[in-house]
XYZ file of C-alpha atoms in Angstrom:
342
model
C 0.000 0.000 0.000
C 1.118 3.549 -0.757
C 1.260 6.991 0.823
C 0.120 9.905 -1.344
C 2.096 13.077 -0.545
C 1.017 16.410 -2.045
C 3.358 19.340 -2.649
C 6.377 17.073 -2.895
C 8.902 19.716 -3.933
C 8.361 21.757 -0.765
C 10.809 22.016 2.125
C 8.790 19.919 4.577
C 7.444 17.470 2.009
C 10.891 16.373 0.836
C 11.831 15.431 4.390
C 8.502 13.614 4.774
C 9.137 11.620 1.601
C 12.680 10.795 2.694
C 11.507 9.417 6.025
C 8.651 7.478 4.411
C 11.107 5.845 2.018
C 13.429 5.057 4.932
C 10.473 3.344 6.632
C 9.941 1.239 3.465
C 6.674 2.869 2.399
C 5.838 3.210 -1.275
C 5.249 6.893 -2.026
C 3.153 8.583 -4.693
C 4.105 12.254 -4.737
C 2.547 15.177 -6.581
C 4.451 18.004 -8.257
C 3.221 20.930 -10.340
C 5.161 20.097 -13.505
C 6.829 17.166 -15.225
C 10.198 18.893 -14.969
C 9.881 19.294 -11.189
C 8.667 15.713 -10.812
C 11.559 14.300 -12.821
C 14.132 16.407 -10.995
C 12.885 15.461 -7.534
C 12.832 11.752 -8.324
C 16.413 12.010 -9.571
C 17.471 13.688 -6.318
C 16.120 10.685 -4.431
C 18.073 8.376 -6.740
C 15.112 7.270 -8.901
C 13.871 4.588 -6.492
C 11.131 2.242 -7.691
C 9.262 2.960 -4.439
C 8.759 6.623 -5.421
C 6.192 7.446 -8.099
C 5.864 11.049 -9.241
C 2.613 12.440 -10.656
C 1.816 15.900 -11.997
C -0.989 17.973 -10.451
C -0.627 21.413 -12.057
C -3.221 23.286 -10.006
C -4.580 21.939 -6.738
C -7.374 24.537 -6.520
C -9.242 22.962 -9.441
C -12.129 20.883 -8.040
C -10.982 17.719 -9.823
C -7.273 18.403 -9.271
C -6.543 15.040 -7.649
C -9.046 12.881 -9.525
C -6.479 11.648 -12.032
C -4.140 10.498 -9.275
C -6.866 8.467 -7.600
C -8.255 7.124 -10.867
C -4.830 5.684 -11.665
C -3.492 4.750 -8.238
C -6.540 4.859 -5.961
C -6.752 1.179 -4.957
C -3.151 1.259 -3.694
C -3.417 4.502 -1.692
C -3.841 3.700 1.983
C -2.595 6.988 3.457
C -2.718 10.608 2.316
C -0.440 13.408 3.497
C -1.606 16.809 2.320
C 1.512 18.906 2.757
C 0.982 21.379 -0.089
C 0.056 24.912 0.993
C 1.600 28.331 0.337
C 3.798 29.892 3.030
C 4.588 33.543 2.365
C 3.079 36.879 3.337
C 3.967 39.244 0.487
C 1.009 39.535 -1.881
C -1.255 42.068 -3.570
C -4.220 39.680 -3.428
C -4.433 37.744 -0.167
C -7.524 35.799 -1.133
C -6.105 34.627 -4.457
C -2.580 33.826 -3.253
C -3.102 32.529 0.284
C -6.680 31.900 1.343
C -8.025 30.157 -1.755
C -5.086 27.758 -2.342
C -4.997 26.652 1.303
C -8.730 26.087 1.626
C -9.528 24.773 -1.848
C -6.467 22.538 -1.946
C -7.553 20.894 1.312
C -11.154 20.593 0.159
C -10.152 19.071 -3.155
C -7.867 16.395 -1.737
C -10.547 15.369 0.772
C -13.223 15.309 -1.940
C -10.985 13.048 -4.016
C -10.477 10.714 -1.057
C -14.226 10.556 -0.523
C -14.987 9.921 -4.192
C -12.283 7.358 -4.898
C -10.884 6.150 -1.580
C -13.785 6.069 0.870
C -13.183 2.363 1.541
C -9.423 2.188 1.049
C -7.829 5.312 2.561
C -7.339 4.740 6.287
C -5.614 7.922 7.430
C -5.226 11.497 6.204
C -2.543 13.789 7.644
C -2.913 17.507 6.956
C 0.025 19.860 7.426
C -1.528 22.751 9.293
C 0.304 25.356 11.374
C 0.583 26.903 14.802
C -1.014 29.843 12.976
C -4.297 27.927 13.152
C -3.985 27.646 16.940
C -2.521 30.909 18.163
C -3.914 34.403 18.791
C -0.981 36.475 17.542
C -2.348 39.651 19.137
C -1.553 38.099 22.546
C 2.023 37.008 21.894
C 3.421 39.329 24.564
C 0.745 38.414 27.125
C 2.228 36.114 29.801
C -1.255 35.132 30.951
C -2.059 33.647 27.533
C -1.481 29.894 27.336
C -2.352 28.034 24.145
C -2.357 24.305 23.462
C -3.701 21.609 21.139
C -7.291 22.756 21.783
C -6.694 26.413 20.908
C -7.797 28.195 17.735
C -6.701 31.415 16.083
C -9.683 33.801 16.476
C -9.228 35.531 13.095
C -12.165 35.575 10.702
C -12.326 36.859 7.124
C -12.325 40.511 8.195
C -8.971 40.073 9.942
C -7.651 37.801 7.172
C -7.668 40.671 4.697
C -5.755 43.138 6.903
C -2.268 42.108 5.765
C -0.181 39.151 4.625
C 0.511 37.875 8.123
C -3.156 37.770 9.054
C -3.987 36.243 5.663
C -1.525 33.392 6.110
C -2.632 32.722 9.681
C -6.289 32.687 8.724
C -5.648 30.515 5.669
C -4.251 27.775 7.901
C -7.149 28.071 10.329
C -9.802 27.997 7.608
C -8.191 25.020 5.871
C -7.823 23.030 9.069
C -11.360 23.841 10.246
C -12.611 22.610 6.867
C -10.739 19.325 7.289
C -12.173 18.587 10.732
C -15.688 19.541 9.596
C -15.322 17.319 6.518
C -14.504 14.330 8.714
C -17.474 15.012 10.973
C -19.894 15.591 8.088
C -18.775 12.431 6.262
C -18.181 10.080 9.177
C -20.770 7.640 7.817
C -19.353 7.554 4.282
C -15.561 7.517 4.734
C -13.381 5.351 6.955
C -10.263 7.482 7.249
C -9.024 9.106 10.452
C -7.533 12.607 10.495
C -4.411 14.009 12.154
C -3.123 17.549 11.736
C 0.525 18.526 12.203
C 0.819 22.131 13.361
C 4.401 23.445 13.201
C 5.696 26.926 13.985
C 8.766 28.336 12.188
C 10.383 25.304 10.594
C 14.189 25.433 10.547
C 16.710 22.856 9.445
C 18.773 21.839 6.436
C 17.289 21.358 3.002
C 16.823 17.674 2.211
C 19.357 18.018 -0.622
C 22.212 20.492 -1.095
C 20.946 20.872 -4.646
C 17.887 22.651 -3.226
C 20.022 25.499 -1.888
C 19.107 28.808 -3.543
C 20.153 32.452 -3.093
C 16.809 32.894 -1.320
C 15.601 29.967 0.785
C 12.135 28.998 1.945
C 10.491 31.542 4.254
C 11.598 30.073 7.602
C 15.168 29.161 6.702
C 15.702 32.479 4.942
C 15.630 34.080 8.404
C 18.788 32.144 9.305
C 20.347 32.665 5.883
C 20.043 36.432 6.177
C 21.613 36.453 9.640
C 24.732 34.703 8.296
C 25.275 37.715 5.994
C 24.379 40.481 8.441
C 27.870 41.950 8.850
C 29.808 42.378 12.088
C 28.399 45.843 12.797
C 24.764 44.961 12.244
C 22.257 45.753 14.954
C 20.909 42.628 16.631
C 17.162 43.042 16.187
C 15.494 41.153 19.007
C 12.067 42.666 18.468
C 11.067 39.613 16.451
C 10.550 36.607 18.717
C 9.205 33.308 17.441
C 8.942 29.596 18.092
C 10.862 27.032 16.081
C 10.735 23.328 15.275
C 13.208 21.225 13.298
C 11.965 20.117 9.879
C 13.109 16.568 10.613
C 10.862 16.461 13.684
C 7.945 17.760 11.627
C 8.500 14.991 9.088
C 8.823 12.433 11.861
C 5.444 13.512 13.239
C 3.826 12.999 9.823
C 5.167 9.468 9.618
C 4.262 8.712 13.234
C 0.682 9.774 12.530
C 0.130 6.812 10.190
C 2.100 4.376 12.325
C 0.589 5.147 15.724
C -3.193 4.704 16.083
C -3.052 6.878 19.197
C -2.463 9.915 16.989
C -5.790 9.553 15.148
C -8.028 12.539 15.676
C -5.212 14.604 17.202
C -3.744 18.042 16.539
C 0.027 17.996 17.039
C 1.487 21.297 18.253
C 5.059 21.189 16.973
C 7.176 23.635 18.975
C 10.671 23.019 20.350
C 11.491 26.404 21.900
C 11.443 30.169 21.582
C 14.154 32.019 19.667
C 15.199 35.441 18.504
C 18.176 36.768 16.562
C 20.403 36.838 19.643
C 19.879 33.119 20.234
C 20.825 32.294 16.658
C 23.884 34.551 16.737
C 24.994 32.906 19.993
C 25.085 29.511 18.274
C 26.758 30.861 15.152
C 29.493 32.674 17.086
C 30.214 29.698 19.334
C 30.106 26.952 16.700
C 31.314 28.578 13.471
C 34.729 30.265 13.806
C 34.607 31.173 10.113
C 31.675 33.512 10.820
C 33.328 35.408 13.661
C 33.981 38.969 12.606
C 31.314 38.634 9.927
C 28.271 38.613 12.198
C 27.456 40.634 15.337
C 27.848 39.247 18.840
C 25.158 41.349 20.482
C 24.707 40.428 24.132
C 25.276 36.667 24.425
C 22.918 34.710 26.652
C 20.174 37.329 26.668
C 17.959 35.887 23.928
C 14.373 34.647 24.087
C 15.545 31.040 24.458
C 16.457 31.849 28.062
C 14.468 35.002 28.734
C 10.852 35.068 27.576
C 7.978 36.584 29.503
C 5.185 36.433 26.940
C 2.616 33.876 25.779
C 3.231 30.238 26.660
C 2.837 27.285 24.301
C 1.839 24.127 26.146
C 2.387 21.141 23.858
C 2.798 18.615 26.663
C 0.196 16.334 25.095
C 1.881 16.377 21.702
C 5.276 15.473 23.145
C 3.769 12.648 25.170
C 1.848 11.291 22.179
C 4.856 11.385 19.856
C 7.280 10.022 22.434
C 10.456 11.450 20.924
C 12.473 14.535 21.956
C 12.492 17.520 19.618
C 15.818 18.757 18.326
C 17.099 21.741 20.354
C 17.869 25.074 18.733
C 21.636 24.516 18.690
C 21.419 21.255 16.747
C 19.025 22.761 14.220
C 21.010 25.966 13.708
C 24.281 24.028 13.471
C 22.963 21.785 10.706
C 21.259 24.634 8.837
C 24.245 26.979 8.925
C 26.699 24.203 8.067
C 24.723 23.533 4.893
C 24.550 27.247 4.028
C 28.332 27.609 4.378
C 28.984 24.399 2.464
C 26.718 25.335 -0.426
C 27.955 28.915 -0.688
C 31.530 27.671 -0.997
C 30.634 25.618 -4.067
């Protein structure tokens, strides 16, 4: 039996596919063009256990019909990883809200139409953005967990790119849970959502390194080129999770029945620029004199007095420790340095 993975060329999806292949699953992965499909399969070494299929536009109602018509009987699990992650846009509905919501709706409709009796589990890549009230980030009395929801509605979603992205993840995830409830008598699959925060870590392949990286990792990339006299901007504080832990949670969701019906809040720790610079200065001598030192040991990793993320349940359910910030930054920066030397 196979796992269908959407959005295969994305940062998270490539790690998901890698771990699925390591676990001896057969994978059917979607890409937006034949060229992208061929290239990705070659990066994985053209294994017979990886089948690439082209889905040019996931917001078309029948976008995934062809995949299920051809491979449906063999698809036991579905991982819907495809969704845009950026905030710069001149049309938030077109670029963020519609793809997230319609893409989720269309994959679930395809499962219902073609895999109601054969698909056992669907994993949707959601986001902490679906769980968290960002207006309360600095409020130490605000505690959010696996039961929490972002309060934004459409009015807030159209304010700016940040609100649009956050709301897109909420709307898409809400749709998925409602779909399961509305169709509980006609489909057999269970649902799990994986809700990561900022996802750091190395690209699955060095060949994926670009002058501008995916949204999360570009934060680290830019810091490596800040210059020794740059101001350490600690106004931005976020949460991070390692991409390899996110992928591991996706795979665990289809291996562990206890994760059915769960939302997994994927957060390792807080961070800000100071925390990242601390790791870079301590672990990469070649960057010393090229990046600022700031005030070591004063970052959000050790000093945070705002909102609290409680993902105790998620950690207990998954049963594996999340990579700490140092490990993740070390591996990410090492790849950046290696690739920029080539």
